[in-house]
């Protein structure tokens, strides 16, 4: 493989040189045509190699996708067996191909998507078949001349109307595939030209083969390493929460890092900094997964009617935070930067706000993952808001940094000694970037608050239970951090009470 | 129709009351069961009515969608005629159903999507058919026992591998549908159990019916009111630019409006304010349209290899601006607001920055729409940046508003009289919201600059020509605003020169 790569390199070089000034530079005595042919082959091989390499990487990264592909292979092999078994073949006739077709078309990555397509396909085939046979019967009774007119008109009208219905959001979300199959079946039955009796037999066979195909897909999809759309959505939401927390951490740390620290910022931290970008465009994936999750039966911790819509709401709030973090990130590359001396005044406070916010986000991720209420979240939110309040207070106290227009303002007596040592006053404009950054951070925290509300709504809707190991004990109120001393005292009190 | 609605209202009311305390409140003497049945019917009718109403609204709003549906109806009716014509039917046999199926599955809203599916379907059928016949031939020569093993294994391997390839972004973007059809055709041919000679005849027929179906779809799609994916993408980008401009205008105007003005802000302005929200989630639509546009031949102003990828880049930059405007919007609802007196100092300046920025955005929309270079854009960008510069200077001069810590700073002599009349000094914290808003506005302008670059790249890539009516005239340099007086002077100079 290395050889082919090297060879590709050589050839490229030869070609590049060849297209320049051939008289002087060509070191390769071979005729150009042969090089071109060899080049083509080598470039083809190297492209195939590159493609396979990517495929391998994907397989290693996401083994579940490989598993899905094997499942498709198994389903198709099984349905082929079904086809090969001659007795069945004789009975079901050429219609058995519908079972193969059903498996190919219906088997999707998640159970929800497979169920959605299966149910849509079966119901639409049944409805369209019944309707088509009815219209066919009416048409056949109307005489030879009118028959094609009735059939043609009904196809035109139904196809147009059904296609139009697919543009409606309600239909699009739940019955898009069904609408296609409806048109397909209706057209096929209408124009088949068979007599009604034969059609009924045919419809029965077709429906039964389709049912066999869908059942096979559903069974294999649900029994062998099932991939649930609901669980994927659930994981996506928690992953997005973690990514946001990482990004926020990195962003604030980077903003307040000294220039020496910046050098040490490696690829890893840059990747973390950009993690929020995946979140910005996750709406489409969330919507489709929530749509499929609706079709799934109870599995794992999820009931049949788990409030998947609330996950979309949480996803929206997460994106809201991501927009803010995106803007916050642009402060890093901005031309206008507050001097380090000024940044220093809010550094610790901002870092604390950030760490408290990411604590909240990580706790939210834990709540969603474990599907248990957290007794800590109240405290964490409070701590976060306290830090923001302190940031607001600190912003107020920045007054003394601002150089009054003619530098005639006196530094307050109590800050005088401190000021003469450390305070460098400066015009407002020097402080603006820092103040903007702090405001954006405050706005981010406000949005995290909104996120907390959305997760709390989910707790209620999905009836999350309190975490088992965190049940509030009588003497350990959860909203209060207990110091070791307090705890000992409490235990003594408890012992005293028990004695009484 | 109004009746059914009213009735629905009545019934709902009855049911609600009925489920409360029936003894006292039920005013309706009818037995509950009959009400339930009537209620079901009425609620069904009203739901159907509601559905039809939505469909009607959609049809009125987007007549092109209605046109698409009629086109599908026409294509299906034509293909049915093809089926009905007995001589053709005899020749092509039961395979003619593949033509119907092709039309149903391949006909998409845009020409690009139809072409993508058509080409994928035809090529994949051909490739898979050829491969399957080859393997079938080998298997048939290997003896009865080994035959099913060879066929089963080949189906398993090819189905798994092809399904896996669909996860790769390269394949996903261009050959997703082809991969499905490949598996389908391969399985159907492999397990059909026919002899190779019969298979060849069958494959020939199937391929020809599929070709008839795809050609019909492509012709109808391209000839009757064609909807081009490229044009849709093009329109989406310009519409998004307009929406952003509207949102920015409304947002800044709202921020600086007095409380009396706010009352007059109606539904329309609220709609404009929220217009940017459509932009935030337009990535999926843009990606898919750009993917389909690639398949389209030259049409309108677009060549075959029009740089559609650059539209995606522009779309990304537009979303970048939208994120910033989103954050800007949250300043409107923030608890911390600068007092009107303070806002007043930057009001005119910010409004000008905003109006200059929206001018730039609207000019960019015009450039993209008309596909002509604009001579004005340079001036507009310059004006925008000048205003931002002025905003920066104004921010610097806000110093004199800040109340020094102990109010001992003297107001500069030259501003003293002014200050005593109009300047209300206040602590830094009162100014912060305004300063943050101004910073965000500056950041938005910086992002608009990036957007201008992306559009200029498009100009180069797509070789836009200069606008015909805006060719720079010798005495009207475009980069300078000409005052009426200047112009008169210029004309006089010109006349003098001509006399000489």
PDB file of N, CA, C and O in Angstrom, chain A residues 51 55 69 73 76 84 101 151 156 160 164 168 183-184 191 281 283 320 323 326-327 330 396 399 408-409 428-429 432 435-436 439 443 447, chain B residues 51 55 69 73 76 83-84 101 151 156 160 164 168 183-184 281 283 320 323 326-327 330 396 399 409-410 428-429 432 435-436 439-440 443 447:
ATOM      1  N   UNK A  51     -10.671   5.469  -0.272  1.00  0.00           N
ATOM      2  CA  UNK A  51     -12.082   5.209   0.023  1.00  0.00           C
ATOM      3  C   UNK A  51     -12.206   4.094   1.059  1.00  0.00           C
ATOM      4  O   UNK A  51     -12.918   4.226   2.060  1.00  0.00           O
ATOM      5  N   UNK A  55     -13.672   4.079   4.864  1.00  0.00           N
ATOM      6  CA  UNK A  55     -14.709   3.132   5.267  1.00  0.00           C
ATOM      7  C   UNK A  55     -14.261   2.376   6.514  1.00  0.00           C
ATOM      8  O   UNK A  55     -15.028   2.196   7.458  1.00  0.00           O
ATOM      9  N   UNK A  69     -25.345  -3.152   8.957  1.00  0.00           N
ATOM     10  CA  UNK A  69     -25.138  -3.670   7.602  1.00  0.00           C
ATOM     11  C   UNK A  69     -25.211  -5.195   7.594  1.00  0.00           C
ATOM     12  O   UNK A  69     -25.808  -5.783   6.686  1.00  0.00           O
ATOM     13  N   UNK A  73     -27.800  -7.705   5.622  1.00  0.00           N
ATOM     14  CA  UNK A  73     -27.361  -8.892   4.889  1.00  0.00           C
ATOM     15  C   UNK A  73     -28.110 -10.132   5.344  1.00  0.00           C
ATOM     16  O   UNK A  73     -28.608 -10.921   4.528  1.00  0.00           O
ATOM     17  N   UNK A  76     -31.808 -10.093   4.165  1.00  0.00           N
ATOM     18  CA  UNK A  76     -31.944 -10.384   2.742  1.00  0.00           C
ATOM     19  C   UNK A  76     -31.664 -11.859   2.457  1.00  0.00           C
ATOM     20  O   UNK A  76     -32.344 -12.471   1.626  1.00  0.00           O
ATOM     21  N   UNK A  84     -36.390 -19.286  -2.189  1.00  0.00           N
ATOM     22  CA  UNK A  84     -35.853 -20.499  -2.782  1.00  0.00           C
ATOM     23  C   UNK A  84     -36.691 -21.728  -2.464  1.00  0.00           C
ATOM     24  O   UNK A  84     -36.744 -22.694  -3.225  1.00  0.00           O
ATOM     25  N   UNK A 101     -38.221  -7.022  -2.076  1.00  0.00           N
ATOM     26  CA  UNK A 101     -38.264  -5.567  -2.233  1.00  0.00           C
ATOM     27  C   UNK A 101     -38.570  -4.878  -0.907  1.00  0.00           C
ATOM     28  O   UNK A 101     -37.946  -3.873  -0.555  1.00  0.00           O
ATOM     29  N   UNK A 151     -60.451   5.082 -15.085  1.00  0.00           N
ATOM     30  CA  UNK A 151     -59.178   4.695 -14.458  1.00  0.00           C
ATOM     31  C   UNK A 151     -58.153   5.829 -14.562  1.00  0.00           C
ATOM     32  O   UNK A 151     -57.494   6.188 -13.583  1.00  0.00           O
ATOM     33  N   UNK A 156     -55.007  10.165 -12.099  1.00  0.00           N
ATOM     34  CA  UNK A 156     -54.536  11.560 -12.127  1.00  0.00           C
ATOM     35  C   UNK A 156     -54.909  12.283 -10.841  1.00  0.00           C
ATOM     36  O   UNK A 156     -54.059  12.907 -10.196  1.00  0.00           O
ATOM     37  N   UNK A 160     -52.236  13.264  -7.884  1.00  0.00           N
ATOM     38  CA  UNK A 160     -52.002  14.690  -7.619  1.00  0.00           C
ATOM     39  C   UNK A 160     -52.305  15.022  -6.163  1.00  0.00           C
ATOM     40  O   UNK A 160     -51.498  15.662  -5.480  1.00  0.00           O
ATOM     41  N   UNK A 164     -49.695  16.146  -3.275  1.00  0.00           N
ATOM     42  CA  UNK A 164     -49.825  17.438  -2.608  1.00  0.00           C
ATOM     43  C   UNK A 164     -49.837  17.273  -1.093  1.00  0.00           C
ATOM     44  O   UNK A 164     -49.217  18.057  -0.368  1.00  0.00           O
ATOM     45  N   UNK A 168     -47.784  18.826   3.201  1.00  0.00           N
ATOM     46  CA  UNK A 168     -48.308  19.295   4.486  1.00  0.00           C
ATOM     47  C   UNK A 168     -47.453  18.727   5.616  1.00  0.00           C
ATOM     48  O   UNK A 168     -47.178  17.519   5.637  1.00  0.00           O
ATOM     49  N   UNK A 183     -49.747   5.789  -3.804  1.00  0.00           N
ATOM     50  CA  UNK A 183     -49.814   6.098  -5.239  1.00  0.00           C
ATOM     51  C   UNK A 183     -49.344   4.892  -6.047  1.00  0.00           C
ATOM     52  O   UNK A 183     -49.964   4.503  -7.042  1.00  0.00           O
ATOM     53  N   UNK A 184     -48.244   4.308  -5.612  1.00  0.00           N
ATOM     54  CA  UNK A 184     -47.650   3.192  -6.341  1.00  0.00           C
ATOM     55  C   UNK A 184     -48.633   2.028  -6.459  1.00  0.00           C
ATOM     56  O   UNK A 184     -48.922   1.541  -7.568  1.00  0.00           O
ATOM     57  N   UNK A 191     -54.032  -0.166 -13.330  1.00  0.00           N
ATOM     58  CA  UNK A 191     -53.694  -0.362 -14.736  1.00  0.00           C
ATOM     59  C   UNK A 191     -53.324  -1.814 -15.045  1.00  0.00           C
ATOM     60  O   UNK A 191     -52.942  -2.110 -16.170  1.00  0.00           O
ATOM     61  N   UNK A 281     -26.092  22.801  14.193  1.00  0.00           N
ATOM     62  CA  UNK A 281     -26.870  22.270  13.073  1.00  0.00           C
ATOM     63  C   UNK A 281     -27.495  20.921  13.363  1.00  0.00           C
ATOM     64  O   UNK A 281     -27.708  20.130  12.455  1.00  0.00           O
ATOM     65  N   UNK A 283     -30.501  20.328  14.494  1.00  0.00           N
ATOM     66  CA  UNK A 283     -31.969  20.330  14.530  1.00  0.00           C
ATOM     67  C   UNK A 283     -32.569  19.249  13.622  1.00  0.00           C
ATOM     68  O   UNK A 283     -33.469  18.513  14.032  1.00  0.00           O
ATOM     69  N   UNK A 320     -29.889  27.373  21.593  1.00  0.00           N
ATOM     70  CA  UNK A 320     -29.904  28.759  22.056  1.00  0.00           C
ATOM     71  C   UNK A 320     -28.610  29.096  22.788  1.00  0.00           C
ATOM     72  O   UNK A 320     -28.019  30.152  22.557  1.00  0.00           O
ATOM     73  N   UNK A 323     -25.702  29.344  20.305  1.00  0.00           N
ATOM     74  CA  UNK A 323     -25.600  30.601  19.562  1.00  0.00           C
ATOM     75  C   UNK A 323     -24.810  31.616  20.371  1.00  0.00           C
ATOM     76  O   UNK A 323     -23.976  32.357  19.863  1.00  0.00           O
ATOM     77  N   UNK A 326     -21.245  30.758  20.516  1.00  0.00           N
ATOM     78  CA  UNK A 326     -20.637  31.092  19.224  1.00  0.00           C
ATOM     79  C   UNK A 326     -20.188  32.548  19.229  1.00  0.00           C
ATOM     80  O   UNK A 326     -19.066  32.872  18.818  1.00  0.00           O
ATOM     81  N   UNK A 327     -21.071  33.433  19.710  1.00  0.00           N
ATOM     82  CA  UNK A 327     -20.726  34.846  19.755  1.00  0.00           C
ATOM     83  C   UNK A 327     -19.597  35.084  20.764  1.00  0.00           C
ATOM     84  O   UNK A 327     -18.693  35.890  20.510  1.00  0.00           O
ATOM     85  N   UNK A 330     -16.287  34.450  19.347  1.00  0.00           N
ATOM     86  CA  UNK A 330     -15.725  35.437  18.428  1.00  0.00           C
ATOM     87  C   UNK A 330     -14.965  36.520  19.185  1.00  0.00           C
ATOM     88  O   UNK A 330     -14.174  37.253  18.604  1.00  0.00           O
ATOM     89  N   UNK A 396     -19.699  46.413  38.516  1.00  0.00           N
ATOM     90  CA  UNK A 396     -19.976  47.732  39.103  1.00  0.00           C
ATOM     91  C   UNK A 396     -18.711  48.350  39.659  1.00  0.00           C
ATOM     92  O   UNK A 396     -18.462  49.541  39.515  1.00  0.00           O
ATOM     93  N   UNK A 399     -15.694  50.613  37.995  1.00  0.00           N
ATOM     94  CA  UNK A 399     -15.692  52.074  37.887  1.00  0.00           C
ATOM     95  C   UNK A 399     -14.317  52.673  38.129  1.00  0.00           C
ATOM     96  O   UNK A 399     -13.856  53.541  37.389  1.00  0.00           O
ATOM     97  N   UNK A 408      -8.761  63.622  36.462  1.00  0.00           N
ATOM     98  CA  UNK A 408      -8.729  64.412  37.690  1.00  0.00           C
ATOM     99  C   UNK A 408      -9.449  63.722  38.831  1.00  0.00           C
ATOM    100  O   UNK A 408      -9.490  64.217  39.941  1.00  0.00           O
ATOM    101  N   UNK A 409     -10.097  62.629  38.497  1.00  0.00           N
ATOM    102  CA  UNK A 409     -10.843  61.938  39.547  1.00  0.00           C
ATOM    103  C   UNK A 409      -9.885  61.353  40.570  1.00  0.00           C
ATOM    104  O   UNK A 409      -8.813  60.867  40.223  1.00  0.00           O
ATOM    105  N   UNK A 428     -12.545  54.276  29.055  1.00  0.00           N
ATOM    106  CA  UNK A 428     -13.624  53.291  28.975  1.00  0.00           C
ATOM    107  C   UNK A 428     -13.396  52.288  27.854  1.00  0.00           C
ATOM    108  O   UNK A 428     -13.618  51.087  28.001  1.00  0.00           O
ATOM    109  N   UNK A 429     -12.894  52.784  26.712  1.00  0.00           N
ATOM    110  CA  UNK A 429     -12.800  51.947  25.526  1.00  0.00           C
ATOM    111  C   UNK A 429     -11.915  50.720  25.742  1.00  0.00           C
ATOM    112  O   UNK A 429     -12.131  49.681  25.136  1.00  0.00           O
ATOM    113  N   UNK A 432     -14.142  48.050  27.409  1.00  0.00           N
ATOM    114  CA  UNK A 432     -15.332  47.578  26.688  1.00  0.00           C
ATOM    115  C   UNK A 432     -15.264  46.097  26.301  1.00  0.00           C
ATOM    116  O   UNK A 432     -16.220  45.356  26.561  1.00  0.00           O
ATOM    117  N   UNK A 435     -15.998  43.981  29.263  1.00  0.00           N
ATOM    118  CA  UNK A 435     -17.371  44.164  29.715  1.00  0.00           C
ATOM    119  C   UNK A 435     -18.336  43.413  28.796  1.00  0.00           C
ATOM    120  O   UNK A 435     -19.272  42.744  29.250  1.00  0.00           O
ATOM    121  N   UNK A 436     -18.067  43.481  27.476  1.00  0.00           N
ATOM    122  CA  UNK A 436     -18.923  42.766  26.520  1.00  0.00           C
ATOM    123  C   UNK A 436     -18.839  41.273  26.754  1.00  0.00           C
ATOM    124  O   UNK A 436     -19.852  40.572  26.740  1.00  0.00           O
ATOM    125  N   UNK A 439     -20.810  40.376  29.720  1.00  0.00           N
ATOM    126  CA  UNK A 439     -22.255  40.437  29.442  1.00  0.00           C
ATOM    127  C   UNK A 439     -22.708  39.203  28.692  1.00  0.00           C
ATOM    128  O   UNK A 439     -23.765  38.638  28.972  1.00  0.00           O
ATOM    129  N   UNK A 443     -25.413  36.411  29.674  1.00  0.00           N
ATOM    130  CA  UNK A 443     -26.518  35.988  28.807  1.00  0.00           C
ATOM    131  C   UNK A 443     -26.502  34.463  28.638  1.00  0.00           C
ATOM    132  O   UNK A 443     -27.545  33.811  28.675  1.00  0.00           O
ATOM    133  N   UNK A 447     -29.441  31.736  29.546  1.00  0.00           N
ATOM    134  CA  UNK A 447     -29.970  30.711  28.642  1.00  0.00           C
ATOM    135  C   UNK A 447     -29.844  29.318  29.253  1.00  0.00           C
ATOM    136  O   UNK A 447     -30.694  28.460  29.021  1.00  0.00           O
TER     137      UNK A 447
ATOM    138  N   UNK B  51     -57.836  20.294   8.050  1.00  0.00           N
ATOM    139  CA  UNK B  51     -56.778  19.758   7.181  1.00  0.00           C
ATOM    140  C   UNK B  51     -56.891  20.364   5.780  1.00  0.00           C
ATOM    141  O   UNK B  51     -55.904  20.849   5.211  1.00  0.00           O
ATOM    142  N   UNK B  55     -54.402  22.766   3.654  1.00  0.00           N
ATOM    143  CA  UNK B  55     -53.951  22.396   2.320  1.00  0.00           C
ATOM    144  C   UNK B  55     -54.243  23.528   1.345  1.00  0.00           C
ATOM    145  O   UNK B  55     -53.404  23.894   0.516  1.00  0.00           O
ATOM    146  N   UNK B  69     -47.696  18.761  -8.309  1.00  0.00           N
ATOM    147  CA  UNK B  69     -48.609  17.637  -8.114  1.00  0.00           C
ATOM    148  C   UNK B  69     -49.337  17.305  -9.405  1.00  0.00           C
ATOM    149  O   UNK B  69     -49.525  16.130  -9.735  1.00  0.00           O
ATOM    150  N   UNK B  73     -49.375  13.839 -11.616  1.00  0.00           N
ATOM    151  CA  UNK B  73     -50.594  13.236 -12.145  1.00  0.00           C
ATOM    152  C   UNK B  73     -50.477  12.991 -13.642  1.00  0.00           C
ATOM    153  O   UNK B  73     -50.814  11.910 -14.143  1.00  0.00           O
ATOM    154  N   UNK B  76     -48.044  10.120 -14.458  1.00  0.00           N
ATOM    155  CA  UNK B  76     -48.601   8.801 -14.162  1.00  0.00           C
ATOM    156  C   UNK B  76     -49.676   8.411 -15.168  1.00  0.00           C
ATOM    157  O   UNK B  76     -49.764   7.256 -15.593  1.00  0.00           O
ATOM    158  N   UNK B  83     -49.067   1.725 -20.715  1.00  0.00           N
ATOM    159  CA  UNK B  83     -49.365   0.382 -20.220  1.00  0.00           C
ATOM    160  C   UNK B  83     -50.579  -0.181 -20.942  1.00  0.00           C
ATOM    161  O   UNK B  83     -50.634  -1.363 -21.289  1.00  0.00           O
ATOM    162  N   UNK B  84     -51.568   0.693 -21.143  1.00  0.00           N
ATOM    163  CA  UNK B  84     -52.839   0.248 -21.725  1.00  0.00           C
ATOM    164  C   UNK B  84     -52.695  -0.135 -23.187  1.00  0.00           C
ATOM    165  O   UNK B  84     -53.435  -0.994 -23.691  1.00  0.00           O
ATOM    166  N   UNK B 101     -43.770   2.148 -11.652  1.00  0.00           N
ATOM    167  CA  UNK B 101     -43.033   2.263 -10.391  1.00  0.00           C
ATOM    168  C   UNK B 101     -41.956   3.345 -10.472  1.00  0.00           C
ATOM    169  O   UNK B 101     -41.792   4.140  -9.547  1.00  0.00           O
ATOM    170  N   UNK B 151     -25.018 -18.003  -4.285  1.00  0.00           N
ATOM    171  CA  UNK B 151     -25.971 -16.889  -4.398  1.00  0.00           C
ATOM    172  C   UNK B 151     -26.217 -16.230  -3.040  1.00  0.00           C
ATOM    173  O   UNK B 151     -26.179 -14.997  -2.923  1.00  0.00           O
ATOM    174  N   UNK B 156     -25.502 -11.727   0.702  1.00  0.00           N
ATOM    175  CA  UNK B 156     -25.150 -11.255   2.043  1.00  0.00           C
ATOM    176  C   UNK B 156     -24.008 -10.239   1.985  1.00  0.00           C
ATOM    177  O   UNK B 156     -24.090  -9.147   2.552  1.00  0.00           O
ATOM    178  N   UNK B 160     -24.520  -6.186   2.532  1.00  0.00           N
ATOM    179  CA  UNK B 160     -23.867  -5.577   3.696  1.00  0.00           C
ATOM    180  C   UNK B 160     -22.931  -4.460   3.260  1.00  0.00           C
ATOM    181  O   UNK B 160     -22.970  -3.348   3.799  1.00  0.00           O
ATOM    182  N   UNK B 164     -23.314  -0.487   3.955  1.00  0.00           N
ATOM    183  CA  UNK B 164     -22.302   0.242   4.711  1.00  0.00           C
ATOM    184  C   UNK B 164     -21.819   1.464   3.940  1.00  0.00           C
ATOM    185  O   UNK B 164     -21.617   2.538   4.522  1.00  0.00           O
ATOM    186  N   UNK B 168     -21.021   6.409   4.219  1.00  0.00           N
ATOM    187  CA  UNK B 168     -19.907   7.289   3.870  1.00  0.00           C
ATOM    188  C   UNK B 168     -20.449   8.573   3.234  1.00  0.00           C
ATOM    189  O   UNK B 168     -21.275   8.498   2.320  1.00  0.00           O
ATOM    190  N   UNK B 183     -28.829  -2.880  -4.479  1.00  0.00           N
ATOM    191  CA  UNK B 183     -29.136  -4.057  -3.655  1.00  0.00           C
ATOM    192  C   UNK B 183     -30.416  -4.717  -4.150  1.00  0.00           C
ATOM    193  O   UNK B 183     -30.496  -5.940  -4.302  1.00  0.00           O
ATOM    194  N   UNK B 184     -31.425  -3.889  -4.422  1.00  0.00           N
ATOM    195  CA  UNK B 184     -32.735  -4.407  -4.834  1.00  0.00           C
ATOM    196  C   UNK B 184     -32.606  -5.233  -6.113  1.00  0.00           C
ATOM    197  O   UNK B 184     -33.040  -6.389  -6.167  1.00  0.00           O
ATOM    198  N   UNK B 281     -31.828  27.648  10.861  1.00  0.00           N
ATOM    199  CA  UNK B 281     -31.911  26.205  10.605  1.00  0.00           C
ATOM    200  C   UNK B 281     -32.009  25.866   9.121  1.00  0.00           C
ATOM    201  O   UNK B 281     -32.600  24.862   8.756  1.00  0.00           O
ATOM    202  N   UNK B 283     -29.572  25.128   7.079  1.00  0.00           N
ATOM    203  CA  UNK B 283     -28.421  24.399   6.534  1.00  0.00           C
ATOM    204  C   UNK B 283     -28.844  23.128   5.787  1.00  0.00           C
ATOM    205  O   UNK B 283     -28.386  22.878   4.669  1.00  0.00           O
ATOM    206  N   UNK B 320     -23.812  32.706  10.219  1.00  0.00           N
ATOM    207  CA  UNK B 320     -22.915  33.348  11.178  1.00  0.00           C
ATOM    208  C   UNK B 320     -23.474  34.683  11.638  1.00  0.00           C
ATOM    209  O   UNK B 320     -23.466  34.998  12.831  1.00  0.00           O
ATOM    210  N   UNK B 323     -26.518  34.167  13.912  1.00  0.00           N
ATOM    211  CA  UNK B 323     -26.213  33.840  15.317  1.00  0.00           C
ATOM    212  C   UNK B 323     -25.996  35.122  16.103  1.00  0.00           C
ATOM    213  O   UNK B 323     -26.436  35.257  17.242  1.00  0.00           O
ATOM    214  N   UNK B 326     -29.148  36.933  16.640  1.00  0.00           N
ATOM    215  CA  UNK B 326     -29.916  36.233  17.671  1.00  0.00           C
ATOM    216  C   UNK B 326     -29.512  36.744  19.053  1.00  0.00           C
ATOM    217  O   UNK B 326     -30.360  37.040  19.903  1.00  0.00           O
ATOM    218  N   UNK B 327     -28.190  36.833  19.264  1.00  0.00           N
ATOM    219  CA  UNK B 327     -27.706  37.326  20.558  1.00  0.00           C
ATOM    220  C   UNK B 327     -28.090  38.796  20.752  1.00  0.00           C
ATOM    221  O   UNK B 327     -28.457  39.210  21.858  1.00  0.00           O
ATOM    222  N   UNK B 330     -31.497  39.201  22.010  1.00  0.00           N
ATOM    223  CA  UNK B 330     -31.760  38.915  23.416  1.00  0.00           C
ATOM    224  C   UNK B 330     -31.518  40.149  24.282  1.00  0.00           C
ATOM    225  O   UNK B 330     -31.961  40.195  25.418  1.00  0.00           O
ATOM    226  N   UNK B 396     -15.698  55.703  22.831  1.00  0.00           N
ATOM    227  CA  UNK B 396     -14.587  56.287  23.598  1.00  0.00           C
ATOM    228  C   UNK B 396     -15.034  57.523  24.349  1.00  0.00           C
ATOM    229  O   UNK B 396     -14.653  57.763  25.478  1.00  0.00           O
ATOM    230  N   UNK B 399     -16.805  58.131  28.014  1.00  0.00           N
ATOM    231  CA  UNK B 399     -16.084  58.311  29.285  1.00  0.00           C
ATOM    232  C   UNK B 399     -16.738  59.334  30.193  1.00  0.00           C
ATOM    233  O   UNK B 399     -16.904  59.117  31.386  1.00  0.00           O
ATOM    234  N   UNK B 409     -14.699  63.596  40.131  1.00  0.00           N
ATOM    235  CA  UNK B 409     -14.078  63.990  38.865  1.00  0.00           C
ATOM    236  C   UNK B 409     -14.749  65.237  38.327  1.00  0.00           C
ATOM    237  O   UNK B 409     -15.941  65.423  38.465  1.00  0.00           O
ATOM    238  N   UNK B 410     -13.937  66.055  37.754  1.00  0.00           N
ATOM    239  CA  UNK B 410     -14.515  67.274  37.193  1.00  0.00           C
ATOM    240  C   UNK B 410     -14.919  67.014  35.753  1.00  0.00           C
ATOM    241  O   UNK B 410     -14.230  66.313  35.013  1.00  0.00           O
ATOM    242  N   UNK B 428     -20.602  52.957  35.914  1.00  0.00           N
ATOM    243  CA  UNK B 428     -20.310  52.149  34.735  1.00  0.00           C
ATOM    244  C   UNK B 428     -21.420  51.140  34.452  1.00  0.00           C
ATOM    245  O   UNK B 428     -21.812  50.917  33.307  1.00  0.00           O
ATOM    246  N   UNK B 429     -21.966  50.552  35.537  1.00  0.00           N
ATOM    247  CA  UNK B 429     -22.908  49.454  35.359  1.00  0.00           C
ATOM    248  C   UNK B 429     -24.148  49.862  34.557  1.00  0.00           C
ATOM    249  O   UNK B 429     -24.739  49.055  33.847  1.00  0.00           O
ATOM    250  N   UNK B 432     -23.180  49.589  30.809  1.00  0.00           N
ATOM    251  CA  UNK B 432     -22.773  48.280  30.271  1.00  0.00           C
ATOM    252  C   UNK B 432     -23.737  47.716  29.225  1.00  0.00           C
ATOM    253  O   UNK B 432     -23.300  47.306  28.145  1.00  0.00           O
ATOM    254  N   UNK B 435     -23.178  49.416  25.978  1.00  0.00           N
ATOM    255  CA  UNK B 435     -21.854  49.112  25.438  1.00  0.00           C
ATOM    256  C   UNK B 435     -21.839  47.699  24.842  1.00  0.00           C
ATOM    257  O   UNK B 435     -21.301  47.474  23.753  1.00  0.00           O
ATOM    258  N   UNK B 436     -22.482  46.762  25.534  1.00  0.00           N
ATOM    259  CA  UNK B 436     -22.546  45.390  25.024  1.00  0.00           C
ATOM    260  C   UNK B 436     -23.295  45.357  23.709  1.00  0.00           C
ATOM    261  O   UNK B 436     -22.891  44.685  22.759  1.00  0.00           O
ATOM    262  N   UNK B 439     -21.147  46.628  21.025  1.00  0.00           N
ATOM    263  CA  UNK B 439     -20.100  45.661  20.670  1.00  0.00           C
ATOM    264  C   UNK B 439     -20.657  44.570  19.785  1.00  0.00           C
ATOM    265  O   UNK B 439     -20.036  44.162  18.798  1.00  0.00           O
ATOM    266  N   UNK B 440     -21.842  44.095  20.142  1.00  0.00           N
ATOM    267  CA  UNK B 440     -22.461  43.035  19.332  1.00  0.00           C
ATOM    268  C   UNK B 440     -22.763  43.545  17.937  1.00  0.00           C
ATOM    269  O   UNK B 440     -22.599  42.817  16.946  1.00  0.00           O
ATOM    270  N   UNK B 443     -19.655  43.465  16.046  1.00  0.00           N
ATOM    271  CA  UNK B 443     -19.337  42.094  15.652  1.00  0.00           C
ATOM    272  C   UNK B 443     -20.196  41.677  14.453  1.00  0.00           C
ATOM    273  O   UNK B 443     -19.702  41.039  13.522  1.00  0.00           O
ATOM    274  N   UNK B 447     -19.010  40.402  10.739  1.00  0.00           N
ATOM    275  CA  UNK B 447     -19.458  39.180  10.064  1.00  0.00           C
ATOM    276  C   UNK B 447     -20.052  39.487   8.702  1.00  0.00           C
ATOM    277  O   UNK B 447     -19.954  38.686   7.773  1.00  0.00           O
TER     278      UNK B 447
END
